[in-house]
Tab-separated table of C-alpha atoms and ligand atoms in Angstrom:
chain	number	residue	atom	x	y	z
A	1	MET	CA	123.227	91.171	155.719
A	2	THR	CA	126.390	93.036	154.826
A	3	ASN	CA	126.720	96.474	156.399
A	4	TRP	CA	128.036	98.183	153.246
A	5	HIS	CA	128.382	101.554	154.931
A	6	GLU	CA	130.748	100.032	157.463
A	7	VAL	CA	132.640	98.066	154.775
A	8	ASP	CA	133.081	101.305	152.800
A	9	ASN	CA	134.351	103.208	155.837
A	10	ASN	CA	136.787	100.444	156.748
A	11	ALA	CA	138.071	100.210	153.182
A	12	LYS	CA	138.723	103.965	153.126
A	13	THR	CA	140.503	103.870	156.505
A	14	TRP	CA	142.731	101.011	155.346
A	15	ILE	CA	143.475	102.734	152.020
A	16	ASN	CA	144.662	105.819	153.920
A	17	GLU	CA	146.869	103.709	156.165
A	18	ALA	CA	148.291	101.801	153.182
A	19	ALA	CA	148.946	105.068	151.324
A	20	GLU	CA	150.844	106.423	154.330
A	21	ARG	CA	153.072	103.353	154.274
A	22	ILE	CA	153.646	103.737	150.531
A	23	ARG	CA	154.610	107.414	150.940
A	24	ALA	CA	156.984	106.461	153.766
A	25	SER	CA	158.701	104.016	151.382
A	26	PHE	CA	159.747	106.717	148.889
A	27	PRO	CA	163.128	107.540	150.472
A	28	LYS	CA	163.969	103.844	150.872
A	29	THR	CA	165.527	101.535	148.299
A	30	LEU	CA	162.975	99.318	146.595
A	31	ASP	CA	163.423	95.598	146.177
A	32	ILE	CA	162.366	95.155	142.525
A	33	GLN	CA	161.648	91.784	140.927
A	34	THR	CA	160.224	90.708	137.572
A	35	LYS	CA	157.166	88.480	137.067
A	36	SER	CA	155.952	87.178	133.674
A	37	ASN	CA	158.524	89.148	131.615
A	38	PRO	CA	161.425	91.612	132.162
A	39	ASN	CA	159.001	94.595	132.063
A	40	ASP	CA	156.412	93.046	134.395
A	41	LEU	CA	157.644	94.439	137.694
A	42	VAL	CA	156.780	93.955	141.339
A	43	THR	CA	158.310	95.476	144.459
A	44	ASN	CA	158.366	94.663	148.134
A	45	ILE	CA	155.883	97.548	148.586
A	46	ASP	CA	153.319	95.964	146.226
A	47	LYS	CA	153.591	92.751	148.245
A	48	GLU	CA	153.570	94.391	151.671
A	49	THR	CA	150.580	96.572	150.748
A	50	GLU	CA	148.538	93.607	149.554
A	51	GLN	CA	149.415	91.684	152.730
A	52	PHE	CA	148.399	94.714	154.810
A	53	PHE	CA	144.915	94.755	153.233
A	54	ILE	CA	144.528	90.997	153.530
A	55	GLY	CA	145.414	91.104	157.229
A	56	LYS	CA	142.789	93.784	157.882
A	57	ILE	CA	140.057	92.125	155.794
A	58	ASN	CA	140.606	88.643	157.206
A	59	ALA	CA	140.556	89.957	160.780
A	60	THR	CA	137.376	91.994	160.267
A	61	TYR	CA	135.446	90.001	157.659
A	62	PRO	CA	136.619	86.377	157.828
A	63	GLU	CA	133.753	85.319	155.536
A	64	HIS	CA	134.843	87.658	152.719
A	65	LYS	CA	137.109	86.394	149.912
A	66	ILE	CA	140.031	88.319	148.421
A	67	LEU	CA	141.393	88.351	144.871
A	68	GLY	CA	144.724	90.180	144.899
A	69	GLU	CA	147.266	90.790	142.166
A	70	GLU	CA	150.236	89.492	144.129
A	71	GLY	CA	148.503	86.219	144.959
A	72	TYR	CA	148.295	86.419	148.766
A	73	GLY	CA	144.500	86.244	148.676
A	74	ASP	CA	142.219	83.379	147.704
A	75	LYS	CA	142.222	81.310	144.516
A	76	LEU	CA	138.776	81.903	143.038
A	77	ASN	CA	137.173	80.237	140.024
A	78	LYS	CA	133.786	81.853	140.544
A	79	HIS	CA	132.189	84.837	142.255
A	80	ALA	CA	130.159	83.895	145.336
A	81	GLY	CA	129.464	86.076	148.369
A	82	VAL	CA	131.572	89.179	149.007
A	83	VAL	CA	134.900	89.373	147.141
A	84	TRP	CA	137.474	92.149	147.543
A	85	ILE	CA	139.416	92.603	144.288
A	86	ILE	CA	142.643	94.406	145.128
A	87	ASP	CA	145.506	95.927	143.223
A	88	PRO	CA	147.854	97.242	145.926
A	89	ILE	CA	149.732	99.347	143.362
A	90	ASP	CA	148.260	99.797	139.899
A	91	GLY	CA	150.952	101.303	137.696
A	92	THR	CA	153.918	99.616	139.336
A	93	MET	CA	156.258	100.727	136.559
A	94	ASN	CA	155.273	104.351	137.247
A	95	PHE	CA	155.695	103.770	140.982
A	96	ILE	CA	159.257	102.564	140.401
A	97	HIS	CA	160.325	105.041	137.710
A	98	GLN	CA	158.345	108.148	138.668
A	99	GLN	CA	157.018	107.825	142.238
A	100	ARG	CA	153.724	109.105	140.854
A	101	ASN	CA	150.934	108.100	138.427
A	102	PHE	CA	150.008	104.970	140.346
A	103	ALA	CA	147.018	104.103	142.503
A	104	ILE	CA	145.604	101.692	145.024
A	105	SER	CA	142.560	100.069	143.434
A	106	ILE	CA	139.846	98.141	145.270
A	107	GLY	CA	136.546	96.778	143.999
A	108	ILE	CA	134.202	95.035	146.406
A	109	TYR	CA	131.772	92.686	144.673
A	110	GLU	CA	128.792	90.659	145.866
A	111	ASN	CA	127.942	87.582	143.816
A	112	GLY	CA	129.834	89.107	140.875
A	113	VAL	CA	128.157	92.534	141.032
A	114	GLY	CA	130.278	95.556	141.923
A	115	VAL	CA	129.053	97.354	145.065
A	116	ILE	CA	132.009	99.536	146.127
A	117	GLY	CA	134.755	101.023	143.937
A	118	LEU	CA	137.798	102.860	145.290
A	119	ILE	CA	140.785	104.255	143.425
A	120	TYR	CA	143.298	106.238	145.444
A	121	ASP	CA	145.887	108.380	143.675
A	122	VAL	CA	148.347	108.272	146.549
A	123	VAL	CA	150.621	111.130	145.501
A	124	HIS	CA	147.878	113.584	144.572
A	125	ASN	CA	145.705	112.618	147.555
A	126	GLU	CA	142.724	112.007	145.262
A	127	LEU	CA	140.252	109.308	146.237
A	128	TYR	CA	137.755	108.354	143.541
A	129	HIS	CA	134.962	106.353	145.137
A	130	ALA	CA	131.470	105.052	144.533
A	131	VAL	CA	128.880	102.860	146.161
A	132	LYS	CA	126.429	101.322	143.693
A	133	GLY	CA	123.284	103.464	143.580
A	134	LYS	CA	124.720	106.193	145.808
A	135	GLY	CA	126.760	108.293	143.368
A	136	ALA	CA	130.461	108.633	142.602
A	137	TYR	CA	132.822	111.110	144.249
A	138	LEU	CA	136.295	112.585	143.910
A	139	ASN	CA	137.251	113.168	147.547
A	140	ASP	CA	134.136	114.963	148.891
A	141	LYS	CA	132.928	116.279	145.536
A	142	LYS	CA	130.182	114.506	143.611
A	143	ILE	CA	131.209	113.573	140.070
A	144	PRO	CA	128.560	114.491	137.463
A	145	ASP	CA	127.140	111.818	135.151
A	146	LEU	CA	129.075	111.213	131.948
A	147	GLU	CA	127.956	113.113	128.892
A	148	LYS	CA	127.950	112.044	125.277
A	149	VAL	CA	130.766	113.104	122.972
A	150	PRO	CA	131.301	112.414	119.249
A	151	VAL	CA	134.280	110.346	118.095
A	152	SER	CA	135.835	113.414	116.452
A	153	ASN	CA	136.046	115.225	119.832
A	154	ALA	CA	137.154	112.251	121.906
A	155	ILE	CA	140.432	111.767	123.754
A	156	VAL	CA	141.043	108.049	124.202
A	157	GLY	CA	143.466	106.368	126.595
A	158	ILE	CA	145.399	103.787	124.584
A	159	SER	CA	148.904	102.454	125.077
A	160	PRO	CA	151.030	102.806	121.914
A	161	SER	CA	151.740	99.065	122.272
A	162	TRP	CA	148.268	98.368	120.893
A	163	VAL	CA	148.640	100.474	117.747
A	164	VAL	CA	151.781	98.753	116.531
A	165	GLU	CA	152.016	95.077	115.581
A	166	ASN	CA	151.355	92.965	118.667
A	167	LYS	CA	150.596	89.352	119.431
A	168	ARG	CA	147.063	89.901	120.738
A	169	PHE	CA	145.202	91.908	118.163
A	170	ASP	CA	145.058	93.238	114.619
A	171	TYR	CA	146.456	96.662	115.434
A	172	LYS	CA	144.907	98.219	112.308
A	173	LEU	CA	141.492	98.189	114.012
A	174	LEU	CA	142.755	100.662	116.582
A	175	SER	CA	144.891	102.680	114.171
A	176	ASN	CA	141.726	103.606	112.253
A	177	LEU	CA	140.191	104.832	115.501
A	178	VAL	CA	143.329	106.745	116.451
A	179	LYS	CA	143.237	108.591	113.099
A	180	ASP	CA	139.676	109.801	113.696
A	181	ILE	CA	139.733	110.895	117.347
A	182	ARG	CA	140.978	114.206	118.750
A	183	GLY	CA	143.882	112.660	120.623
A	184	THR	CA	145.289	109.789	122.633
A	185	ARG	CA	146.828	109.574	126.099
A	186	SER	CA	148.663	106.807	127.897
A	187	TYR	CA	149.101	107.102	131.659
A	188	GLY	CA	150.301	103.575	132.476
A	189	SER	CA	147.737	102.823	135.194
A	190	ALA	CA	144.420	101.302	134.163
A	191	ALA	CA	142.831	102.359	137.453
A	192	LEU	CA	143.836	105.995	136.960
A	193	GLU	CA	142.764	105.944	133.304
A	194	MET	CA	139.330	104.771	134.469
A	195	ALA	CA	139.297	107.527	137.095
A	196	TYR	CA	140.110	109.980	134.286
A	197	VAL	CA	137.223	108.677	132.160
A	198	ALA	CA	134.996	109.047	135.239
A	199	THR	CA	135.999	112.691	135.643
A	200	GLY	CA	135.872	113.531	131.911
A	201	ARG	CA	139.631	114.133	131.498
A	202	ILE	CA	139.554	111.472	128.804
A	203	ASP	CA	136.479	110.028	127.086
A	204	ALA	CA	137.344	106.347	126.721
A	205	TYR	CA	140.082	103.856	127.582
A	206	ILE	CA	141.059	100.718	125.681
A	207	SER	CA	143.470	97.986	126.708
A	208	LEU	CA	144.037	94.567	125.193
A	209	ARG	CA	145.049	92.919	128.430
A	210	LEU	CA	143.927	93.833	131.898
A	211	ALA	CA	143.371	91.729	134.979
A	212	PRO	CA	140.328	91.933	137.295
A	213	TRP	CA	142.280	93.916	139.919
A	214	ASP	CA	143.239	96.582	137.351
A	215	ILE	CA	139.585	97.408	136.637
A	216	ALA	CA	137.312	96.160	139.440
A	217	GLY	CA	137.262	99.441	141.386
A	218	GLY	CA	137.050	101.626	138.294
A	219	ALA	CA	134.166	99.624	136.836
A	220	VAL	CA	131.925	100.425	139.831
A	221	ILE	CA	132.720	104.134	139.514
A	222	ILE	CA	132.251	104.291	135.731
A	223	LYS	CA	128.971	102.364	135.766
A	224	GLU	CA	127.638	104.570	138.559
A	225	LEU	CA	128.157	107.553	136.225
A	226	GLY	CA	126.368	105.951	133.271
A	227	GLY	CA	129.532	104.801	131.480
A	228	LEU	CA	130.244	101.337	130.105
A	229	VAL	CA	132.940	98.788	130.927
A	230	THR	CA	132.968	95.814	128.544
A	231	THR	CA	135.141	93.621	126.351
A	232	LEU	CA	136.171	94.951	122.933
A	233	THR	CA	133.090	93.277	121.484
A	234	GLY	CA	130.761	94.891	123.996
A	235	GLU	CA	130.266	91.909	126.304
A	236	GLU	CA	130.162	91.985	130.105
A	237	LEU	CA	133.413	91.246	131.952
A	238	ASP	CA	133.627	88.391	134.471
A	239	PHE	CA	136.032	90.085	136.955
A	240	LEU	CA	137.831	86.755	137.346
A	241	THR	CA	139.997	86.422	134.241
A	242	ALA	CA	142.296	88.745	132.270
A	243	GLY	CA	141.401	90.062	128.842
A	244	PRO	CA	140.629	93.080	126.637
A	245	VAL	CA	138.740	95.986	128.199
A	246	PHE	CA	136.854	98.908	126.669
A	247	VAL	CA	135.759	101.706	129.003
A	248	SER	CA	133.745	104.586	127.605
A	249	LYS	CA	131.213	107.303	127.987
A	250	PRO	CA	127.748	106.289	126.767
A	251	GLY	CA	127.075	106.933	123.078
A	252	LEU	CA	130.780	106.978	122.267
A	253	HIS	CA	130.925	103.332	123.367
A	254	GLU	CA	128.337	102.318	120.800
A	255	GLN	CA	129.901	104.431	118.049
A	256	ILE	CA	133.374	102.984	118.585
A	257	LEU	CA	132.047	99.420	118.851
A	258	THR	CA	130.045	99.672	115.652
A	259	ASN	CA	132.353	101.765	113.515
A	260	TYR	CA	135.823	100.640	114.586
A	261	LEU	CA	135.966	97.430	116.593
A	262	GLN	CA	134.347	95.108	114.021
A	263	PRO	CA	136.803	93.102	111.856
A	264	GLU	CA	134.816	94.106	108.734
A	265	ASN	CA	135.808	97.722	109.377
A	266	LEU	CA	139.405	96.987	108.430
B	1	LIG	P1	150.004	96.942	137.115
B	1	LIG	O1	150.852	98.137	137.163
B	1	LIG	O2	149.244	96.691	138.368
B	1	LIG	O3	150.783	95.720	136.664
B	1	LIG	C1	149.671	99.554	132.285
B	1	LIG	O4	149.322	100.036	131.042
B	1	LIG	C2	148.442	98.983	132.940
B	1	LIG	O5	148.266	97.614	132.558
B	1	LIG	C3	148.556	98.958	134.444
B	1	LIG	O6	147.279	99.116	134.984
B	1	LIG	C4	149.140	97.592	134.724
B	1	LIG	O7	148.853	97.145	136.006
B	1	LIG	C5	148.431	96.759	133.691
B	1	LIG	N1	149.181	95.596	133.262
B	1	LIG	C6	150.480	95.563	132.923
B	1	LIG	N2	150.845	94.317	132.530
B	1	LIG	C7	149.741	93.548	132.622
B	1	LIG	C8	149.460	92.150	132.356
B	1	LIG	N3	150.402	91.320	131.910
B	1	LIG	N4	148.208	91.706	132.593
B	1	LIG	C9	147.257	92.535	133.045
B	1	LIG	N5	147.448	93.856	133.306
B	1	LIG	C10	148.675	94.359	133.099
B	2	LIG	CA1	149.694	96.055	140.519
């Protein structure tokens, strides 16, 4: 039997240690490299932070598996047992350009079901955290359940990349939505945008391409508050492969799915 209380405490301790290392890196020169394209960035701090977590997890829980963005964890093609899904720095571009608006994101899953979600906004010292069935918190404060909001009053997190022509999606679907909502925001960190949905700062978040580590922690927190985390057609995510993600308050999720995200609504 997994002692989830202990796992949660360890994860929080390690997040604090990792955050301290990240803060200590600010005055130093970053080693910046590109990955899949010239704007897909990674730094030595992303890599070192992931390796830090992997060292701790392997030493304490050798039976647990790890899925990490920078690839130092395990290669998984299915969810079995306990899997830590880790993004050492979500919002790497913000980390490099702004030294803010990035987060450490960790989701801990058992047989594909999210049990623990942790998102740490390192610069603002804000830890968003949830254990399935035990409530969601911002630092020590309980986050209230999500309330319904109509489309006309909604602020939706969407990157402008998805409302101009792009290779993944008929952008007109989202431009109709953007015309009808109260406003849009783009923060550049999926984990933080999910934390903002959780705390009601925005009402929904849509992205056409996110990886499991961008959303695994946030999904536990959002679901704990009665929100939904699905594909753009309302299906469950597998937390193994990358793809489109739609995070929303209840009610609004259904309205947006039915009235905007169907091809016949074009
Ligand atoms: P990252 O900073 O960890 O790479 C930016 O809008 C958000 O999308 C960030 O959460 C970023 O995560 C993520 N992201 C950027 N490029 C991505 C890609 N090619 N695949 C999946 N997620 C990506
Ligand atoms: Ca990252």
